[in-house]
Short mmCIF file of C-alpha atoms in Angstrom, two decimals:
data_model
loop_
_atom_site.label_atom_id
_atom_site.label_comp_id
_atom_site.label_asym_id
_atom_site.label_seq_id
_atom_site.Cartn_x
_atom_site.Cartn_y
_atom_site.Cartn_z
CA ARG A 1469 32.74 -34.42 -15.66
CA LEU A 1470 32.64 -30.74 -17.34
CA THR A 1471 35.26 -28.69 -17.28
CA THR A 1472 36.15 -25.18 -15.75
CA THR A 1473 34.97 -23.88 -19.81
CA ALA A 1474 32.12 -26.02 -20.55
CA ARG A 1475 30.64 -25.11 -17.22
CA ALA A 1476 31.07 -21.25 -18.09
CA ARG A 1477 29.22 -21.88 -21.31
CA THR A 1478 26.49 -23.99 -19.94
CA LEU A 1479 25.52 -20.96 -17.35
CA ARG A 1480 26.20 -18.33 -20.39
CA ARG A 1481 23.23 -20.53 -22.16
CA ARG A 1482 21.53 -20.51 -19.13
CA ARG A 1483 21.79 -16.99 -18.45
CA ALA A 1484 21.34 -15.89 -21.99
CA PRO A 1485 17.76 -14.14 -22.37
CA ARG A 1486 15.23 -15.63 -24.78
CA PRO A 1487 14.34 -13.62 -27.90
CA ALA A 1488 11.28 -11.54 -27.58
CA ALA A 1489 8.52 -13.41 -30.30
CA ALA A 1490 6.84 -10.62 -32.49
CA GLY A 1491 3.75 -10.66 -30.02
CA ASP A 1492 5.17 -10.85 -27.19
CA SER A 1493 4.90 -7.70 -24.94
CA VAL A 1494 7.29 -6.12 -22.42
CA GLY A 1495 7.24 -6.94 -18.25
CA GLY A 1496 4.84 -9.76 -19.21
CA ALA A 1497 1.62 -6.90 -19.96
CA ALA A 1498 -0.84 -7.76 -22.02
CA PRO A 1499 0.15 -6.44 -25.88
CA GLY A 1500 -1.69 -3.44 -26.52
CA SER A 1501 -2.37 -2.33 -23.15
CA MET A 1502 -1.11 0.65 -21.25
CA SER A 1503 1.19 -0.95 -19.06
CA SER A 1504 3.07 -2.50 -22.14
CA SER A 1505 3.02 1.11 -24.10
CA VAL A 1506 4.51 2.53 -20.87
CA ALA A 1507 7.60 -0.32 -20.60
CA LEU A 1508 8.15 -0.21 -24.36
CA ARG A 1509 9.22 3.34 -23.81
CA PRO A 1510 9.29 4.63 -20.05
CA GLU A 1511 11.74 7.84 -20.91
CA ASP A 1512 9.21 9.45 -23.35
CA PRO A 1513 7.91 12.11 -21.84
CA ALA A 1514 4.92 11.85 -24.21
CA SER A 1515 3.81 8.52 -22.10
CA LEU A 1516 3.03 10.88 -19.02
CA PRO A 1517 -0.49 10.68 -18.20
CA THR A 1518 -0.65 14.14 -17.18
CA SER A 1519 0.73 17.60 -18.52
CA TYR A 1520 0.93 19.46 -15.10
CA PHE A 1521 4.68 20.00 -15.82
CA ALA A 1522 4.47 20.90 -19.38
CA ASP A 1523 6.20 24.20 -18.53
CA ASP A 1524 8.93 22.57 -17.34
CA LYS A 1525 10.25 21.40 -20.55
CA GLU A 1526 11.55 25.17 -20.94
CA MET A 1527 14.18 24.53 -18.21
CA ASP A 1528 16.93 22.15 -18.73
CA ALA A 1529 18.67 20.09 -16.19
CA ASP A 1530 21.59 22.97 -15.93
CA ASP A 1531 19.01 25.20 -14.96
CA VAL A 1532 18.62 23.56 -11.44
CA ASP A 1533 21.68 24.27 -10.62
CA ASP A 1534 21.17 28.37 -10.63
CA ILE A 1535 19.36 27.80 -7.32
CA PRO A 1536 21.92 27.48 -4.56
CA PRO A 1537 20.84 24.71 -1.77
CA PRO A 1538 20.40 26.11 1.21
CA PRO A 1539 23.26 26.61 3.92
CA SER A 1540 22.00 24.43 6.16
CA ALA A 1541 18.78 22.26 7.43
CA ALA A 1542 17.73 24.90 9.60
CA LEU A 1543 13.88 26.07 8.53
CA VAL A 1544 14.85 29.74 8.61
CA ASP A 1545 16.85 28.70 5.58
CA VAL A 1546 14.97 26.27 4.30
CA LEU A 1547 11.94 28.39 3.13
CA PRO A 1548 13.76 30.73 1.19
CA TYR A 1549 14.92 27.68 -0.84
CA LEU A 1550 11.85 26.69 -1.39
CA TYR A 1551 10.49 29.69 -2.17
CA ARG A 1552 12.89 30.24 -4.90
CA VAL A 1553 12.38 26.76 -6.30
CA SER A 1554 7.72 27.34 -6.06
CA VAL A 1555 8.49 30.76 -8.00
CA ALA A 1556 11.14 29.61 -10.71
CA GLN A 1557 8.64 29.20 -13.24
CA ARG A 1558 5.41 30.67 -14.33
CA GLY A 1559 3.14 27.99 -13.83
CA THR A 1560 4.32 26.90 -10.26
CA THR A 1561 3.86 30.64 -9.71
CA ILE A 1562 0.02 30.32 -10.78
CA ARG A 1563 -0.82 27.88 -8.80
CA LEU A 1564 1.16 28.42 -5.66
CA ALA A 1565 -0.89 31.83 -5.48
CA PHE A 1566 -3.92 30.06 -6.62
CA ALA A 1567 -3.15 27.59 -3.64
CA VAL A 1568 -2.80 30.52 -0.89
CA SER A 1569 -6.17 32.26 -2.25
CA ALA A 1570 -8.03 29.15 -2.16
CA MET A 1571 -7.00 28.50 1.57
CA LEU A 1572 -7.77 32.19 2.47
CA VAL A 1573 -11.08 31.21 1.10
CA GLN A 1574 -11.33 27.98 3.06
CA LYS A 1575 -10.56 29.71 6.29
CA SER A 1576 -12.41 32.39 6.02
CA THR A 1577 -15.55 30.42 5.13
CA GLY A 1578 -14.66 27.76 7.98
CA LEU A 1579 -14.66 30.71 10.91
CA ALA A 1580 -17.99 32.12 9.68
CA VAL A 1581 -19.93 29.12 9.69
CA PRO A 1582 -20.03 28.82 13.51
CA ILE A 1583 -20.77 32.45 13.36
CA LEU A 1584 -23.98 31.85 11.48
CA PHE A 1585 -25.03 28.97 13.49
CA LYS A 1586 -24.65 31.02 16.55
CA VAL A 1587 -26.89 33.83 15.07
CA ALA A 1588 -29.03 30.86 14.00
CA VAL A 1589 -29.60 29.92 16.96
CA ASP A 1590 -29.76 33.43 18.86
CA ARG A 1591 -32.70 33.89 16.72
CA LEU A 1592 -34.47 30.70 17.63
CA THR A 1593 -34.24 31.84 20.85
CA ASP A 1594 -35.65 35.19 20.03
CA ALA A 1595 -38.58 33.73 18.51
CA ALA A 1596 -38.97 31.12 21.78
CA MET A 1597 -39.20 34.32 23.71
CA ALA A 1598 -41.68 36.39 21.42
CA SER A 1599 -43.60 33.43 20.96
CA GLY A 1600 -44.58 33.21 24.63
CA VAL A 1601 -45.69 36.96 24.63
CA GLY A 1602 -47.73 36.38 22.00
CA ASN A 1603 -46.12 38.49 18.91
CA ASP A 1604 -46.47 36.35 15.86
CA ALA A 1605 -44.88 39.49 13.82
CA ALA A 1606 -41.57 38.85 15.50
CA VAL A 1607 -41.46 35.09 16.13
CA ALA A 1608 -41.95 35.04 11.88
CA ILE A 1609 -39.15 37.50 11.78
CA ALA A 1610 -36.54 35.63 13.80
CA LEU A 1611 -38.05 32.35 12.21
CA ARG A 1612 -36.48 34.20 8.68
CA ALA A 1613 -33.40 35.09 9.69
CA ALA A 1614 -32.83 31.98 11.90
CA ALA A 1615 -33.39 30.04 8.51
CA TRP A 1616 -31.19 32.35 6.39
CA ALA A 1617 -28.43 32.02 8.96
CA LEU A 1618 -28.58 28.30 8.68
CA VAL A 1619 -28.41 28.54 4.56
CA ALA A 1620 -25.78 31.00 4.70
CA SER A 1621 -23.79 28.80 7.24
CA GLY A 1622 -24.45 25.32 5.09
CA THR A 1623 -23.62 27.00 1.90
CA PHE A 1624 -20.47 28.81 3.65
CA LYS A 1625 -19.25 25.30 4.85
CA ALA A 1626 -20.01 23.43 1.37
CA ILE A 1627 -17.31 26.76 0.43
CA SER A 1628 -15.06 25.80 2.65
CA GLY A 1629 -14.89 21.84 1.47
CA LEU A 1630 -14.78 23.24 -2.15
CA ALA A 1631 -11.80 25.46 -1.62
CA THR A 1632 -9.97 22.95 0.42
CA GLU A 1633 -10.03 20.28 -2.45
CA LEU A 1634 -9.40 22.91 -4.90
CA ARG A 1635 -6.65 24.20 -2.79
CA SER A 1636 -4.77 20.49 -2.53
CA VAL A 1637 -5.31 20.21 -6.27
CA ALA A 1638 -3.21 23.29 -7.11
CA PHE A 1639 -0.45 22.94 -4.84
CA THR A 1640 0.09 19.18 -5.25
CA PRO A 1641 2.18 19.72 -8.66
CA VAL A 1642 3.92 22.88 -7.08
CA ALA A 1643 5.10 20.60 -4.06
CA GLN A 1644 5.96 17.73 -6.19
CA ALA A 1645 7.66 20.44 -8.79
CA ALA A 1646 9.74 21.81 -5.88
CA GLY A 1647 10.56 18.06 -4.96
CA ARG A 1648 11.58 17.04 -8.55
CA ARG A 1649 13.87 19.67 -8.44
CA VAL A 1650 15.52 18.86 -5.47
CA ALA A 1651 16.08 15.41 -6.07
CA LEU A 1652 17.57 16.20 -9.68
CA GLN A 1653 20.02 18.51 -7.68
CA VAL A 1654 20.74 15.97 -5.41
CA PHE A 1655 21.48 13.52 -8.20
CA ASN A 1656 23.78 16.02 -10.08
CA HIS A 1657 25.82 16.43 -6.99
CA VAL A 1658 25.92 12.62 -6.67
CA LEU A 1659 27.19 12.38 -10.01
CA ASN A 1660 30.09 14.94 -9.50
CA LEU A 1661 31.15 13.51 -6.55
CA ASP A 1662 35.11 11.73 -7.08
CA LEU A 1663 35.94 8.63 -8.11
CA SER A 1664 36.41 7.77 -4.10
CA PHE A 1665 33.18 8.37 -3.06
CA HIS A 1666 31.21 6.01 -5.43
CA LEU A 1667 33.57 3.31 -4.78
CA ASP A 1668 33.04 2.87 -1.46
CA ARG A 1669 29.10 3.86 -1.80
CA ARG A 1670 25.82 1.92 -0.30
CA THR A 1671 23.92 1.97 -3.49
CA GLY A 1672 20.98 0.87 -1.28
CA ALA A 1673 21.32 3.75 1.30
CA LEU A 1674 22.12 6.36 -0.91
CA GLN A 1675 18.46 5.46 -2.54
CA ARG A 1676 17.21 5.24 0.51
CA ILE A 1677 18.61 8.75 1.50
CA ILE A 1678 17.58 10.40 -1.56
CA ASP A 1679 13.84 9.06 -1.61
CA ARG A 1680 13.14 10.19 2.30
CA GLY A 1681 14.77 13.56 1.62
CA THR A 1682 12.50 14.13 -1.80
CA ARG A 1683 9.33 13.24 0.52
CA SER A 1684 10.42 15.15 3.18
CA ILE A 1685 10.77 18.38 1.58
CA THR A 1686 7.16 18.52 -0.24
CA MET A 1687 5.72 17.85 3.65
CA VAL A 1688 7.65 20.66 4.90
CA PHE A 1689 6.60 22.73 2.23
CA ARG A 1690 3.07 21.66 2.53
CA ALA A 1691 3.08 21.74 6.47
CA VAL A 1692 4.43 25.49 6.45
CA VAL A 1693 2.14 26.84 3.78
CA PHE A 1694 -1.41 25.36 5.05
CA THR A 1695 -0.64 24.18 8.56
CA PHE A 1696 2.01 27.01 10.85
CA VAL A 1697 1.11 30.12 9.08
CA PRO A 1698 -2.94 29.65 8.78
CA THR A 1699 -3.06 28.42 12.28
CA ILE A 1700 -1.14 31.21 13.66
CA VAL A 1701 -3.78 33.67 11.59
CA GLU A 1702 -6.91 31.59 12.82
CA LEU A 1703 -5.40 31.81 16.29
CA ALA A 1704 -5.95 35.41 16.35
CA LEU A 1705 -9.04 35.91 14.39
CA VAL A 1706 -10.50 33.51 17.59
CA CYS A 1707 -8.83 35.10 20.41
CA PHE A 1708 -9.83 38.59 19.22
CA LEU A 1709 -13.70 37.00 18.48
CA LEU A 1710 -13.10 35.39 21.94
CA TRP A 1711 -12.48 38.32 23.73
CA ARG A 1712 -15.61 40.50 21.98
CA ALA A 1713 -17.62 37.67 23.26
CA PHE A 1714 -16.83 37.34 26.89
CA SER A 1715 -13.35 38.59 27.79
CA TRP A 1716 -10.07 38.51 28.26
CA HIS A 1717 -9.88 35.21 30.73
CA VAL A 1718 -11.11 33.68 28.10
CA VAL A 1719 -8.34 34.71 25.69
CA ALA A 1720 -6.01 34.38 28.23
CA VAL A 1721 -6.96 30.87 29.21
CA VAL A 1722 -6.84 29.91 25.34
CA LEU A 1723 -3.08 31.59 24.63
CA SER A 1724 -2.28 29.57 27.94
CA THR A 1725 -3.31 26.38 26.26
CA PHE A 1726 -2.03 27.18 23.18
CA VAL A 1727 1.49 27.80 24.80
CA LEU A 1728 1.90 24.59 26.54
CA TYR A 1729 0.39 22.56 23.34
CA VAL A 1730 3.45 24.02 21.04
CA GLY A 1731 5.81 23.92 24.30
CA TRP A 1732 4.57 19.94 24.89
CA THR A 1733 4.75 19.61 20.77
CA VAL A 1734 8.52 21.23 20.59
CA ARG A 1735 9.48 18.89 23.29
CA MET A 1736 8.66 15.61 22.63
CA THR A 1737 8.94 16.27 18.95
CA GLY A 1738 12.56 16.65 19.51
CA VAL A 1739 12.76 13.83 21.42
CA SER A 1740 10.83 12.02 18.65
CA ALA A 1741 13.02 13.11 16.04
CA GLU A 1742 16.26 12.24 17.64
CA LEU A 1743 14.70 8.61 18.04
CA ARG A 1744 13.58 8.75 14.44
CA LYS A 1745 16.82 9.85 13.09
CA ILE A 1746 18.40 6.60 14.73
CA ALA A 1747 15.47 5.07 12.86
CA ASN A 1748 16.32 6.15 9.44
CA LYS A 1749 19.89 5.58 9.66
CA MET A 1750 19.04 1.77 10.64
CA ASP A 1751 16.72 1.57 7.53
CA GLY A 1752 19.17 3.26 5.37
CA ILE A 1753 22.09 0.72 6.95
CA THR A 1754 19.48 -2.47 6.81
CA THR A 1755 18.01 -1.38 2.83
CA GLY A 1756 21.82 -0.88 1.90
CA LYS A 1757 22.79 -4.49 3.40
CA ALA A 1758 19.68 -6.17 1.16
CA VAL A 1759 20.44 -3.85 -2.41
CA ASP A 1760 24.27 -4.81 -2.20
CA ALA A 1761 24.09 -7.94 -1.28
CA LEU A 1762 21.44 -8.99 -3.95
CA LEU A 1763 23.96 -6.70 -6.36
CA ASN A 1764 26.79 -8.95 -5.33
CA TYR A 1765 24.59 -12.40 -5.64
CA GLU A 1766 27.77 -13.97 -7.11
CA THR A 1767 30.06 -13.22 -4.87
CA VAL A 1768 28.37 -14.33 -1.83
CA THR A 1769 27.20 -17.43 -3.27
CA THR A 1770 30.39 -18.10 -4.63
CA PHE A 1771 32.36 -17.62 -1.03
CA GLY A 1772 29.33 -19.01 0.83
CA ASN A 1773 28.82 -15.93 2.56
CA VAL A 1774 25.14 -16.21 2.65
CA LYS A 1775 24.74 -17.25 6.31
CA LEU A 1776 26.91 -14.57 6.65
CA GLU A 1777 24.83 -12.30 5.17
CA SER A 1778 21.53 -13.20 6.48
CA ASP A 1779 22.95 -12.82 10.11
CA SER A 1780 24.04 -9.38 9.35
CA TYR A 1781 20.94 -8.55 7.77
CA ASP A 1782 18.53 -10.13 10.60
CA ALA A 1783 20.70 -8.14 13.21
CA LEU A 1784 20.14 -4.93 11.54
CA LEU A 1785 16.65 -5.19 10.80
CA ARG A 1786 16.39 -6.35 15.09
CA SER A 1787 18.15 -2.53 15.73
CA TYR A 1788 15.65 -0.92 13.14
CA HIS A 1789 12.84 -2.70 14.85
CA GLU A 1790 14.13 -1.24 18.24
CA ALA A 1791 14.90 2.33 17.47
CA ALA A 1792 11.34 2.40 15.42
CA LEU A 1793 9.73 1.23 18.59
CA GLY A 1794 11.44 3.95 20.65
CA SER A 1795 10.19 6.31 18.33
CA GLU A 1796 6.66 5.55 18.49
CA ARG A 1797 6.73 5.50 22.10
CA ALA A 1798 7.83 9.15 21.86
CA SER A 1799 5.49 9.83 19.43
CA SER A 1800 2.41 7.93 21.66
CA ALA A 1801 3.45 10.52 24.31
CA LEU A 1802 3.20 13.63 22.10
CA ASN A 1803 -0.35 12.51 21.39
CA ALA A 1804 -1.38 11.65 24.97
CA GLY A 1805 0.03 14.96 26.25
CA GLN A 1806 -1.34 16.95 23.29
CA ALA A 1807 -4.59 15.21 23.75
CA VAL A 1808 -4.61 15.97 27.93
CA ILE A 1809 -3.61 19.75 27.25
CA LEU A 1810 -6.35 19.84 24.77
CA ALA A 1811 -8.99 18.38 27.50
CA GLY A 1812 -7.50 20.67 29.80
CA GLY A 1813 -7.81 23.74 28.05
CA MET A 1814 -11.26 23.02 26.85
CA THR A 1815 -12.82 22.30 30.18
CA CYS A 1816 -11.14 25.94 31.57
CA VAL A 1817 -12.75 27.79 28.39
CA LEU A 1818 -16.29 26.22 29.22
CA ALA A 1819 -16.14 27.04 32.71
CA SER A 1820 -14.80 30.22 32.50
CA ALA A 1821 -17.76 31.01 30.05
CA ALA A 1822 -20.09 29.44 32.23
CA LEU A 1823 -19.58 31.31 35.40
CA GLY A 1824 -19.38 34.30 33.70
CA ILE A 1825 -16.17 35.46 34.49
CA GLY A 1826 -14.95 38.72 33.99
CA ARG A 1827 -18.16 39.90 33.01
CA GLY A 1828 -19.29 41.74 36.66
CA GLY A 1829 -20.49 40.05 39.41
CA LEU A 1830 -18.82 39.19 42.49
CA GLU A 1831 -15.08 40.93 41.36
CA PHE A 1832 -14.93 38.15 38.64
CA VAL A 1833 -17.41 35.47 39.00
CA GLY A 1834 -21.29 36.82 38.02
CA PRO A 1835 -24.35 35.50 35.43
CA ILE A 1836 -24.13 35.66 31.86
CA SER A 1837 -26.09 38.75 30.91
#
């Protein structure tokens, strides 16, 4: 029988890594491959495939603390912080300005497409009417105008698609830079905490929280720049066009639909967010339990707690799944309500336009002339 010392020596021999041969590669990759070169020196910036953040080299880790974090998680506090982070460097400032310009081009050309298509349909109608009275010259002029309107519509649609892709290409480095600086600031903050925090830490849960926070910063930044503000501007332009083409009644229906849509979205998003917070909390606890159990493998196995840790992990997974299902039900209710509101609003708008409401006739209803 082996003594305790002999057993320890045997375990050390088994756990000792095999010396790498001259032709071996790191991580099992083939010698000379890209994965091998990246694995050999993962900390070398020269091994990165792009140079989007080449202008960031002038900023060291201490410069991140020059921009204080927002006092709260409210949007009014987060947005100024994201703006200061984005314009802190010349490269990201230029990219942000280019992305906003591309967004303006995309929205303006996107709005022009249906207007030009409407012009083409009107000219084709004029051509049909002129053909009925035998006016060949008017038919030719109307057909040429319709063709040019269709060409312009297709051109603007292509420009809109191109501007959308250029916007994404230009803004992605800005969002990634903002997320990177936020992650670095959180990392520095965690390292500067006292010893009691690190003694009671949950490594897996902490890593999950940092990763989720970094991704949420990028998502919020993109949503505000390319969803909230452009939607408000686009809604104002659409309402102006509908007022000129039809009447204020149609605009009132559109705005009422928008208010109902936003109200329902805010209400159900709040419910879904509360359930998602519970799911995220359970996800962090579950991940922390798994990581901590794996990091303390020797302690778990030595004291025979494998079954206990497994049962605890399974219970946490069940709780996470229940919370995630509640969040999915709230999201489904949100999508269903939005679909009903949009369908009702579209029906009312089309009915108002078809009946000519606000365009004369018997008080409010009359033929479209």
